[in-house]
Tab-separated table of C-alpha atoms in Angstrom:
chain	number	residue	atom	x	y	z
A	686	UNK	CA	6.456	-7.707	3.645
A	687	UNK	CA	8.349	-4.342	2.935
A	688	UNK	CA	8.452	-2.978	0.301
A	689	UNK	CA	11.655	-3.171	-2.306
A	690	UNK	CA	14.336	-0.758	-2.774
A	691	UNK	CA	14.520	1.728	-5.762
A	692	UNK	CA	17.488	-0.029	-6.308
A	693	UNK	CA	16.289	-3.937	-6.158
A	694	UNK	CA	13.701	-2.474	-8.612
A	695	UNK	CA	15.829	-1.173	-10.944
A	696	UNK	CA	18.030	-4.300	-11.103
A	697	UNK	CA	14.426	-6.212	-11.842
A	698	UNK	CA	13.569	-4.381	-14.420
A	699	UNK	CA	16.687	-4.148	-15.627
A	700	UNK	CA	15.867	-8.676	-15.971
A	701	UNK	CA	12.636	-8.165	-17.038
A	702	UNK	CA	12.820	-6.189	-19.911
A	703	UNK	CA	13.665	-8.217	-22.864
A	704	UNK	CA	11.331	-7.633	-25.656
A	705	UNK	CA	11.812	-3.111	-25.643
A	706	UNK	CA	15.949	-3.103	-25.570
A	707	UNK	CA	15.948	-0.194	-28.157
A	708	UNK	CA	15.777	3.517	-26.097
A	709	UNK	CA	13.152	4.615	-28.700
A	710	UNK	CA	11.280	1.424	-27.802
A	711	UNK	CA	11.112	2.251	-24.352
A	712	UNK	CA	10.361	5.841	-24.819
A	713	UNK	CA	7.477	5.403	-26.512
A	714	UNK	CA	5.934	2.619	-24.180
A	715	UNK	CA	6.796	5.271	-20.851
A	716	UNK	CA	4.663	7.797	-23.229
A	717	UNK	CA	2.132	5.166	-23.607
A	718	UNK	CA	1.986	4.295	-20.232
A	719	UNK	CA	1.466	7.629	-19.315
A	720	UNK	CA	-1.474	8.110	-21.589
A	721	UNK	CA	-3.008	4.785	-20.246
A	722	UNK	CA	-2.869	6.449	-16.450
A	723	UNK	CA	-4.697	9.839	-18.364
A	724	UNK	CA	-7.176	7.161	-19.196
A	725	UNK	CA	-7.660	5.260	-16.164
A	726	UNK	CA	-8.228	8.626	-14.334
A	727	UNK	CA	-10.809	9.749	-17.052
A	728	UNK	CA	-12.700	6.392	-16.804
A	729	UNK	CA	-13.108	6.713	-13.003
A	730	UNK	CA	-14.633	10.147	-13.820
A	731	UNK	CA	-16.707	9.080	-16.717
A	732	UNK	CA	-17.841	5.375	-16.495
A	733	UNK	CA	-17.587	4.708	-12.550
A	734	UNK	CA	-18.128	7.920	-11.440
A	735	UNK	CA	-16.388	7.410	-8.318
A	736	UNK	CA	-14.840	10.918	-8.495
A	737	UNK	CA	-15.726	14.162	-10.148
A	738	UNK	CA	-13.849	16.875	-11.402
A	739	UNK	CA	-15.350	20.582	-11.710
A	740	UNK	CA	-12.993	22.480	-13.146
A	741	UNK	CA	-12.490	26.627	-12.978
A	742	UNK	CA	-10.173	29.234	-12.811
A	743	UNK	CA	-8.249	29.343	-9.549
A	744	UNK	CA	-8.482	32.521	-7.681
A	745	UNK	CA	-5.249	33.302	-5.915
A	746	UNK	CA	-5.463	35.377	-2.573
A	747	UNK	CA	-4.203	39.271	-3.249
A	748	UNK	CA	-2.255	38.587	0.172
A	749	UNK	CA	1.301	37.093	-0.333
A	750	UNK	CA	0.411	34.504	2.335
A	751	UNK	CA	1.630	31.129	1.319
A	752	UNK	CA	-0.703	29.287	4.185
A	753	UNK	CA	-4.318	31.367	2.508
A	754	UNK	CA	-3.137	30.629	-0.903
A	755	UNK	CA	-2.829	26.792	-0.238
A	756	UNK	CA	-6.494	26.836	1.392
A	757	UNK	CA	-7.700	28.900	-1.494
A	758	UNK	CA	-6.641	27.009	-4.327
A	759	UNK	CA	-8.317	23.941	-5.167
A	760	UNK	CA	-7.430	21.033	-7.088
A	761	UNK	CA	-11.010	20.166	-8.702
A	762	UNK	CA	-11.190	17.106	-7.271
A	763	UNK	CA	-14.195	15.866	-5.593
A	764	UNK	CA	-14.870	12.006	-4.424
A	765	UNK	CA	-12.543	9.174	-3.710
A	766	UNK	CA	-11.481	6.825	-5.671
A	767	UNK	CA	-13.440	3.775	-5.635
A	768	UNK	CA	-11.152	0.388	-5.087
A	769	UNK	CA	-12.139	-0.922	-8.673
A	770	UNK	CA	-10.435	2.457	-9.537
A	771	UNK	CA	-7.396	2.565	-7.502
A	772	UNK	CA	-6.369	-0.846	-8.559
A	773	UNK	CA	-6.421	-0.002	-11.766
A	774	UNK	CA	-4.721	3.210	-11.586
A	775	UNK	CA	-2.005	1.425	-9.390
A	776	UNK	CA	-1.679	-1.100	-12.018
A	777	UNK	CA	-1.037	1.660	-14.853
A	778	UNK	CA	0.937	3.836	-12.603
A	779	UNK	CA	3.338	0.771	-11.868
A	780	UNK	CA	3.961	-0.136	-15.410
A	781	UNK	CA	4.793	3.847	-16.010
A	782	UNK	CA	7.421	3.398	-13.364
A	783	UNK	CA	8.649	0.739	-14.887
A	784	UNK	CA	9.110	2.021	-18.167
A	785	UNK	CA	10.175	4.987	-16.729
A	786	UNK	CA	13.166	2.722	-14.804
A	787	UNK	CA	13.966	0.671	-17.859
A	788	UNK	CA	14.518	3.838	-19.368
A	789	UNK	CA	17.196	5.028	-16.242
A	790	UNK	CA	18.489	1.607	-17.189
A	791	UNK	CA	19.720	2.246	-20.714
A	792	UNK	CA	20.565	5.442	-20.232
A	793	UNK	CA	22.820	4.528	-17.071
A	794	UNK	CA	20.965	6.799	-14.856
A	795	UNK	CA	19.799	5.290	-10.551
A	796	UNK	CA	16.137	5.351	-9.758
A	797	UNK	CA	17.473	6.085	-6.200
A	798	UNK	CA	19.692	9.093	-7.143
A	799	UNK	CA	17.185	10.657	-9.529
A	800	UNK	CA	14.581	10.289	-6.748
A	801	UNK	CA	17.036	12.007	-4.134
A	802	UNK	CA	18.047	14.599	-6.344
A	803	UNK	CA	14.424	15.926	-7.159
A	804	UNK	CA	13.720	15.494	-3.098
A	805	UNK	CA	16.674	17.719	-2.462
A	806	UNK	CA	15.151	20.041	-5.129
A	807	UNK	CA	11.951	20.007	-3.575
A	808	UNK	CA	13.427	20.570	-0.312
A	809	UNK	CA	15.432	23.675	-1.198
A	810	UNK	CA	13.206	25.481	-3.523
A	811	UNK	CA	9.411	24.173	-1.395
A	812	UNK	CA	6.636	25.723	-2.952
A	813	UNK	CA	8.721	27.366	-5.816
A	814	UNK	CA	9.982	24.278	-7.557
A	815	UNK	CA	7.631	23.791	-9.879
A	816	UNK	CA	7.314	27.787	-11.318
């Protein structure tokens, strides 16, 4: 089975959603969605364990080497996620995306073009697009 379309998505959403119509509904269920995949990755830390997080200061390489900086920096991570984990964390990642599509849907914005315009972004400015 492949997988759907950004587009065939949208348009199910854009059936599903009945009860949060309102913009300020939907808004505030994509920010609590969002908070709910925060969670999930804090329980896998703190009741399953399954991954651990040791945070510090990253120390950036005094050479302006792109290739030693990404070896150098870390991302505090270690462990893999247990499957218990990941299917929750898939489950609250998918209803972020969907609140974050039913919002694209009232405010006549395409998944797919939103999608291809950050790609394009990422693809012209590489490592600097998120300074």
């Amino acid at each position: 089975m492949s997988a759907p379309t950004l587009e065939e998505f949208q348009q199910q959403v854009s059936e599903l959603l009945l009860r949060h119509r309102s913009l300020l509904d939907v808004m505030s269920k994509f920010g609590q969605s969002g908070a709910s995949v925060n969670r999930a990755v804090t329980k896998a830390v703190t009741d399953c364990g399954c991954i651990e997080l040791n945070a510090r200061k990253q120390e950036y390489a005094d050479e302006p080497n792109l290739e030693s900086a990404k070896s150098t920096l870390q991302s505090h991570l270690s462990g893999h996620v247990c499957e218990s984990c990941r299917d929750v964390l898939k489950s609250e990642l998918g209803r972020n995306l969907f609140y974050m599509t039913a919002m694209c849907n009232l405010l006549d914005i395409q998944l797919d073009e939103v999608v291809a315009k950050e790609y394009d972004k990422c693809s012209t400015l590489g490592l600097f697009n998120l300074t």
